[in-house]
Coordinates of C-alpha atoms (C1' of nucleotides) in Angstrom, one line a residue:
Chain A
M1 CA -115.9 -63.7 -73.7
I2 CA -114.5 -66.0 -71.5
A3 CA -113.0 -64.5 -68.0
I4 CA -109.5 -64.6 -67.5
E5 CA -107.9 -62.8 -64.8
K6 CA -104.0 -63.2 -65.8
L7 CA -102.7 -65.8 -68.4
N8 CA -102.2 -67.9 -65.4
T9 CA -105.5 -69.3 -65.8
I10 CA -103.9 -70.7 -69.0
K11 CA -102.3 -73.5 -67.3
K12 CA -105.9 -74.8 -65.2
C13 CA -107.6 -75.1 -68.4
P14 CA -104.5 -76.1 -70.7
V15 CA -105.3 -77.7 -74.0
S16 CA -108.5 -76.1 -74.8
Y17 CA -106.7 -72.9 -74.7
V18 CA -103.5 -73.6 -76.0
L19 CA -105.1 -75.0 -79.1
A20 CA -107.3 -72.3 -79.4
I21 CA -103.9 -69.6 -79.1
Q22 CA -102.2 -71.9 -81.8
D23 CA -105.3 -71.3 -84.3
T24 CA -105.3 -67.9 -83.8
L25 CA -101.3 -67.5 -84.8
N26 CA -102.0 -69.5 -87.7
A27 CA -104.7 -67.2 -89.2
F28 CA -101.9 -64.6 -89.4
Q29 CA -98.8 -67.0 -89.4
G30 CA -97.3 -65.9 -93.1
K31 CA -95.8 -62.7 -94.7
W32 CA -99.1 -62.3 -96.8
K33 CA -101.8 -63.5 -94.3
M34 CA -102.4 -60.2 -92.5
P35 CA -102.8 -58.1 -96.0
I36 CA -104.9 -60.7 -97.4
I37 CA -107.3 -60.7 -94.9
G38 CA -107.2 -56.6 -94.5
A39 CA -107.9 -56.7 -98.0
L40 CA -111.2 -58.6 -97.4
M41 CA -112.1 -56.4 -94.2
F42 CA -113.1 -53.9 -96.7
G43 CA -115.4 -56.7 -98.1
K44 CA -115.4 -59.4 -101.1
K45 CA -113.0 -59.4 -103.8
R46 CA -111.2 -61.4 -106.9
F47 CA -108.3 -63.0 -107.3
K48 CA -106.8 -60.3 -109.4
E49 CA -108.2 -57.6 -107.4
I50 CA -106.7 -58.8 -104.4
E51 CA -103.3 -59.2 -106.1
R52 CA -103.3 -55.6 -107.6
E53 CA -104.0 -54.2 -103.9
I54 CA -101.1 -56.3 -101.9
P55 CA -98.2 -54.5 -103.9
K56 CA -95.3 -57.4 -104.6
I57 CA -97.5 -60.8 -103.7
T58 CA -96.9 -63.2 -106.4
P59 CA -99.9 -65.2 -107.5
R60 CA -98.2 -68.2 -106.2
M61 CA -98.3 -66.5 -102.6
L62 CA -101.9 -65.5 -102.7
S63 CA -103.1 -68.8 -104.4
Q64 CA -101.0 -70.5 -101.5
E65 CA -102.4 -68.2 -98.7
L66 CA -105.7 -68.2 -99.9
K67 CA -106.0 -72.1 -100.3
D68 CA -104.5 -72.2 -96.2
L69 CA -107.2 -69.3 -95.2
E70 CA -110.2 -71.1 -96.8
M71 CA -109.1 -74.6 -95.6
N72 CA -108.7 -72.8 -91.8
G73 CA -112.5 -71.6 -92.3
I74 CA -111.7 -67.9 -92.4
V75 CA -112.1 -67.4 -96.1
S76 CA -114.6 -68.7 -98.1
R77 CA -114.4 -69.3 -101.9
T78 CA -117.1 -68.6 -104.6
V79 CA -116.3 -69.6 -108.4
L80 CA -118.9 -66.5 -110.2
H81 CA -119.7 -68.9 -113.8
T82 CA -119.3 -64.9 -116.1
T83 CA -116.6 -65.3 -119.0
P84 CA -114.0 -65.1 -118.1
V85 CA -114.7 -67.7 -114.8
T86 CA -114.2 -64.8 -111.8
V87 CA -113.5 -66.1 -108.1
E88 CA -114.8 -63.8 -105.5
Y89 CA -113.4 -64.3 -101.8
A90 CA -114.5 -63.2 -98.7
L91 CA -113.9 -62.8 -95.1
T92 CA -116.5 -65.9 -93.4
D93 CA -118.2 -65.2 -89.9
S94 CA -115.0 -66.2 -87.8
G95 CA -112.8 -64.3 -90.5
E96 CA -114.8 -60.8 -89.6
Q97 CA -114.4 -61.8 -86.1
L98 CA -110.9 -61.5 -86.3
H99 CA -110.8 -57.7 -85.6
Q100 CA -111.7 -58.6 -82.4
V101 CA -107.9 -59.8 -82.5
L102 CA -106.6 -57.0 -84.2
E103 CA -108.1 -54.6 -81.8
A104 CA -106.4 -55.8 -78.8
M105 CA -103.1 -56.4 -81.1
I106 CA -103.6 -52.8 -81.9
A107 CA -103.4 -51.5 -78.9
W108 CA -101.3 -53.0 -76.9
G109 CA -99.3 -52.0 -80.0
L110 CA -99.8 -48.4 -79.3
Q111 CA -99.4 -48.5 -75.6
H112 CA -95.9 -50.8 -75.9
R113 CA -94.4 -48.3 -78.3
E114 CA -95.5 -45.7 -75.7
Q115 CA -93.7 -47.3 -73.0
N116 CA -90.3 -48.0 -75.2
M117 CA -90.5 -44.7 -77.1
V118 CA -86.7 -44.1 -76.0
K119 CA -85.6 -47.0 -76.6
L120 CA -87.3 -47.2 -80.0
L121 CA -86.6 -43.6 -81.5
P122 CA -83.5 -44.8 -83.5
V123 CA -85.6 -47.5 -85.5
L124 CA -88.8 -45.2 -86.1
Q125 CA -86.7 -43.1 -87.6
E126 CA -85.6 -45.7 -89.7
E127 CA -88.4 -47.0 -90.8
V128 CA -89.7 -42.9 -91.6
A129 CA -86.9 -42.6 -93.6
Chain B
M1 CA -108.7 -49.0 -75.5
I2 CA -108.6 -47.4 -78.5
A3 CA -112.2 -47.6 -80.1
I4 CA -112.7 -48.9 -83.4
E5 CA -116.2 -49.9 -85.1
K6 CA -114.8 -52.4 -87.4
L7 CA -111.5 -52.8 -88.9
N8 CA -112.3 -50.6 -91.8
T9 CA -110.8 -47.8 -89.3
I10 CA -107.3 -49.2 -89.9
K11 CA -107.4 -47.6 -93.4
K12 CA -108.5 -44.4 -91.4
C13 CA -105.4 -44.4 -89.4
P14 CA -102.8 -46.5 -91.2
V15 CA -99.4 -45.9 -90.1
S16 CA -99.7 -46.5 -86.7
Y17 CA -102.2 -49.3 -86.2
V18 CA -100.3 -51.0 -89.0
L19 CA -96.9 -50.7 -87.3
A20 CA -98.5 -51.8 -84.0
I21 CA -100.4 -54.9 -85.1
Q22 CA -96.5 -55.8 -87.0
D23 CA -94.9 -54.7 -83.4
T24 CA -97.9 -57.7 -81.7
L25 CA -97.3 -60.1 -84.2
N26 CA -93.4 -60.1 -83.8
A27 CA -93.5 -60.6 -80.1
F28 CA -95.1 -64.1 -80.6
Q29 CA -92.9 -64.5 -84.0
G30 CA -90.9 -67.9 -84.5
K31 CA -91.7 -71.2 -82.7
W32 CA -90.8 -70.6 -79.5
K33 CA -91.9 -66.8 -78.5
M34 CA -95.3 -68.0 -77.4
P35 CA -93.9 -71.0 -74.7
I36 CA -91.2 -68.6 -73.4
I37 CA -93.2 -65.8 -72.9
G38 CA -96.1 -68.1 -71.4
A39 CA -93.6 -69.9 -69.5
L40 CA -92.6 -66.3 -67.8
M41 CA -96.1 -65.3 -67.4
F42 CA -95.8 -67.5 -63.8
G43 CA -93.2 -65.3 -62.2
K44 CA -89.4 -64.8 -63.4
K45 CA -86.9 -67.7 -64.2
R46 CA -83.8 -68.7 -64.6
F47 CA -82.1 -69.4 -68.2
K48 CA -82.0 -73.2 -67.2
E49 CA -85.5 -73.2 -65.6
I50 CA -86.8 -72.0 -69.0
E51 CA -85.3 -74.8 -70.8
R52 CA -86.2 -77.1 -68.4
E53 CA -89.8 -76.3 -68.4
I54 CA -90.4 -76.0 -72.2
P55 CA -89.5 -79.4 -73.8
K56 CA -87.1 -79.5 -76.7
I57 CA -85.8 -76.5 -76.9
T58 CA -82.6 -75.8 -77.7
P59 CA -80.1 -73.6 -75.7
R60 CA -79.0 -72.0 -79.1
M61 CA -82.8 -71.5 -79.6
L62 CA -83.8 -69.8 -76.0
S63 CA -81.1 -67.8 -76.0
Q64 CA -81.7 -65.9 -79.6
E65 CA -85.2 -65.5 -78.4
L66 CA -84.4 -64.4 -75.4
K67 CA -82.1 -61.6 -76.9
D68 CA -85.4 -60.8 -79.3
L69 CA -87.9 -60.4 -76.4
E70 CA -85.4 -58.6 -74.9
M71 CA -84.2 -56.1 -77.6
N72 CA -88.0 -56.2 -78.1
G73 CA -88.7 -54.5 -74.5
I74 CA -91.2 -57.8 -73.6
V75 CA -88.0 -59.4 -71.4
S76 CA -86.0 -58.2 -68.6
R77 CA -82.7 -59.8 -67.7
T78 CA -81.1 -59.8 -64.9
V79 CA -77.4 -60.9 -64.3
L80 CA -76.8 -62.7 -60.1
H81 CA -73.6 -62.7 -59.1
T82 CA -73.9 -66.0 -57.4
T83 CA -71.6 -68.8 -57.8
P84 CA -72.0 -70.1 -60.6
V85 CA -73.3 -66.7 -61.8
T86 CA -77.0 -67.2 -62.6
V87 CA -79.4 -65.1 -65.2
E88 CA -83.0 -64.0 -64.3
Y89 CA -85.3 -63.6 -67.1
A90 CA -88.7 -61.9 -66.3
L91 CA -91.6 -59.9 -68.1
T92 CA -91.3 -56.2 -68.6
D93 CA -94.7 -54.1 -68.1
S94 CA -95.2 -54.2 -72.1
G95 CA -94.4 -57.9 -71.6
E96 CA -97.0 -58.8 -68.8
Q97 CA -100.0 -56.4 -71.1
L98 CA -99.6 -59.1 -73.8
H99 CA -101.8 -61.1 -72.0
Q100 CA -104.9 -58.9 -73.2
V101 CA -103.7 -60.0 -76.6
L102 CA -103.9 -63.7 -75.7
E103 CA -107.1 -63.0 -73.9
A104 CA -108.7 -62.0 -77.8
M105 CA -106.7 -64.7 -79.2
I106 CA -108.0 -67.4 -77.3
A107 CA -111.7 -65.7 -77.2
W108 CA -111.6 -66.3 -81.4
G109 CA -109.8 -69.1 -80.6
L110 CA -112.6 -71.1 -78.9
Q111 CA -115.6 -69.4 -81.0
H112 CA -114.0 -70.0 -84.3
R113 CA -113.6 -73.9 -83.1
E114 CA -117.0 -73.7 -82.2
Q115 CA -118.5 -72.5 -85.3
N116 CA -116.1 -75.1 -87.3
M117 CA -116.7 -78.2 -85.4
V118 CA -117.9 -80.3 -88.1
K119 CA -115.1 -79.0 -90.3
L120 CA -112.3 -79.9 -88.3
L121 CA -113.7 -83.1 -86.4
P122 CA -111.0 -85.0 -88.3
V123 CA -108.3 -82.3 -87.3
L124 CA -109.0 -82.8 -83.6
Q125 CA -108.9 -86.1 -84.0
E126 CA -105.5 -86.3 -85.4
E127 CA -104.3 -84.0 -82.5
V128 CA -106.2 -86.2 -79.5
A129 CA -104.1 -89.0 -81.3
Chain C
dA1 C1' -104.2 -63.7 -136.3
dA2 C1' -102.4 -61.7 -132.1
dT3 C1' -103.3 -59.9 -127.8
dA4 C1' -105.4 -59.5 -123.5
dC5 C1' -108.3 -61.1 -119.6
dT6 C1' -109.6 -64.5 -115.8
dA7 C1' -108.0 -67.6 -112.1
dC8 C1' -104.2 -69.7 -111.5
dT9 C1' -100.1 -73.5 -112.0
dA10 C1' -95.3 -75.6 -112.4
dT11 C1' -90.2 -75.8 -111.7
dA12 C1' -86.1 -74.1 -109.7
dC13 C1' -84.1 -71.1 -106.6
dT14 C1' -83.3 -67.9 -102.5
dT15 C1' -83.5 -66.7 -97.7
dT16 C1' -84.9 -67.5 -93.2
dT17 C1' -85.7 -70.1 -89.3
dA18 C1' -84.5 -73.9 -86.9
dT19 C1' -82.2 -78.0 -85.2
dA20 C1' -77.7 -81.3 -84.3
dT21 C1' -74.0 -81.2 -81.4
dA22 C1' -70.1 -80.1 -79.3
dC23 C1' -67.8 -76.8 -76.6
dT24 C1' -66.4 -72.7 -73.2
dG25 C1' -64.6 -71.1 -68.4
dA26 C1' -65.3 -70.4 -64.0
dT27 C1' -66.6 -72.8 -59.5
dA28 C1' -68.3 -76.3 -56.7
dT29 C1' -68.6 -81.2 -55.0
dA30 C1' -67.5 -86.4 -54.6
Chain D
dT1 C1' -58.8 -85.8 -59.8
dA2 C1' -63.6 -86.2 -61.8
dT3 C1' -67.8 -84.9 -62.7
dA4 C1' -71.8 -81.7 -62.7
dT5 C1' -73.3 -77.0 -62.3
dC6 C1' -74.1 -72.2 -64.4
dA7 C1' -75.2 -69.6 -68.7
dG8 C1' -74.8 -69.6 -72.8
dT9 C1' -71.3 -70.1 -78.5
dA10 C1' -69.8 -72.0 -82.4
dT11 C1' -70.4 -74.8 -86.0
dA12 C1' -72.7 -76.8 -89.7
dT13 C1' -76.4 -78.8 -91.6
dA14 C1' -81.9 -79.9 -92.4
dA15 C1' -86.1 -77.8 -93.0
dA16 C1' -89.6 -74.1 -93.7
dA17 C1' -91.0 -70.3 -95.6
dG18 C1' -90.6 -67.0 -99.4
dT19 C1' -89.4 -65.8 -104.4
dA20 C1' -88.6 -65.6 -109.5
dT21 C1' -90.0 -66.5 -114.0
dA22 C1' -92.4 -68.7 -116.8
dG23 C1' -96.9 -70.5 -118.4
dT24 C1' -101.8 -73.1 -118.6
dA25 C1' -106.9 -72.7 -120.4
dG26 C1' -110.7 -70.6 -121.8
dT27 C1' -112.8 -66.0 -124.2
dA28 C1' -113.1 -61.9 -125.6
dT29 C1' -111.4 -57.7 -128.0
dT30 C1' -108.6 -55.4 -131.9

DNA sequence: AATACTACTATACTTTTATATACTGATATA
DNA sequence: TATATCAGTATATAAAAGTATAGTAGTATT
């Protein structure tokens, strides 16, 4: 873990840090990346298994996003020569390491909600309803 | 900081964690949020100052994204009754705390690039060119 | 012979997001 | 009087992202 006092440091080390952040945002970009990564955090899964686990995703989107994640080295794809052919998707090491980023996101999101409770009340009520 | 062994935990505490992650993704969503937050990490700035600091952003986008960030409690807006009127934007506490998430993103992005160096070489060369 | 399973792809379309360009009103300076 | 500054807004358009619906090939079951 690189030591950073404040984000200020980003400007002292601009190129690699900015690229690193872009890579990370890229990993989560799009409506379905998060649910797909989430599904694979519990172990390898076949195409149809993921499709069933994520309500309302279309095969087109699932296929597209899996390809994207594979190209970015976050997900691996293994063809099993069964009948019919099945394809297994799993997180790579990099993919699994994303849980560290998710932890930070959860921590921020929770404290942010707490700090803004009053303002967010109407929103929360909508979400529950 | 909430202790999480693996992301598995997310399914044990689903609603608040998923909402927390969504809030965080929301904070960075869109092409210009990241640069804006980045600019404000170095202290409060006026509209035109931010506009000048971020090449190619249009006033429409800047206005829209600042409004969005303000509504989400990440940025504060202060009107100064100077002539002509100036408006100061600054990160809220929540906004500043985002640097923790950015740290995690940088750490992941850097180790991801290292792990995938070979595969990413052509991409890197494009970026440099 | 008809149906179902696997993992997708193709085409057309809608929705969302971002851009381009010009403009506002109040004040100050040249 | 003409021009520049501030912080934006208005309108139209282009590009990107996502959806809907149907279809592919190969095998296996009913």
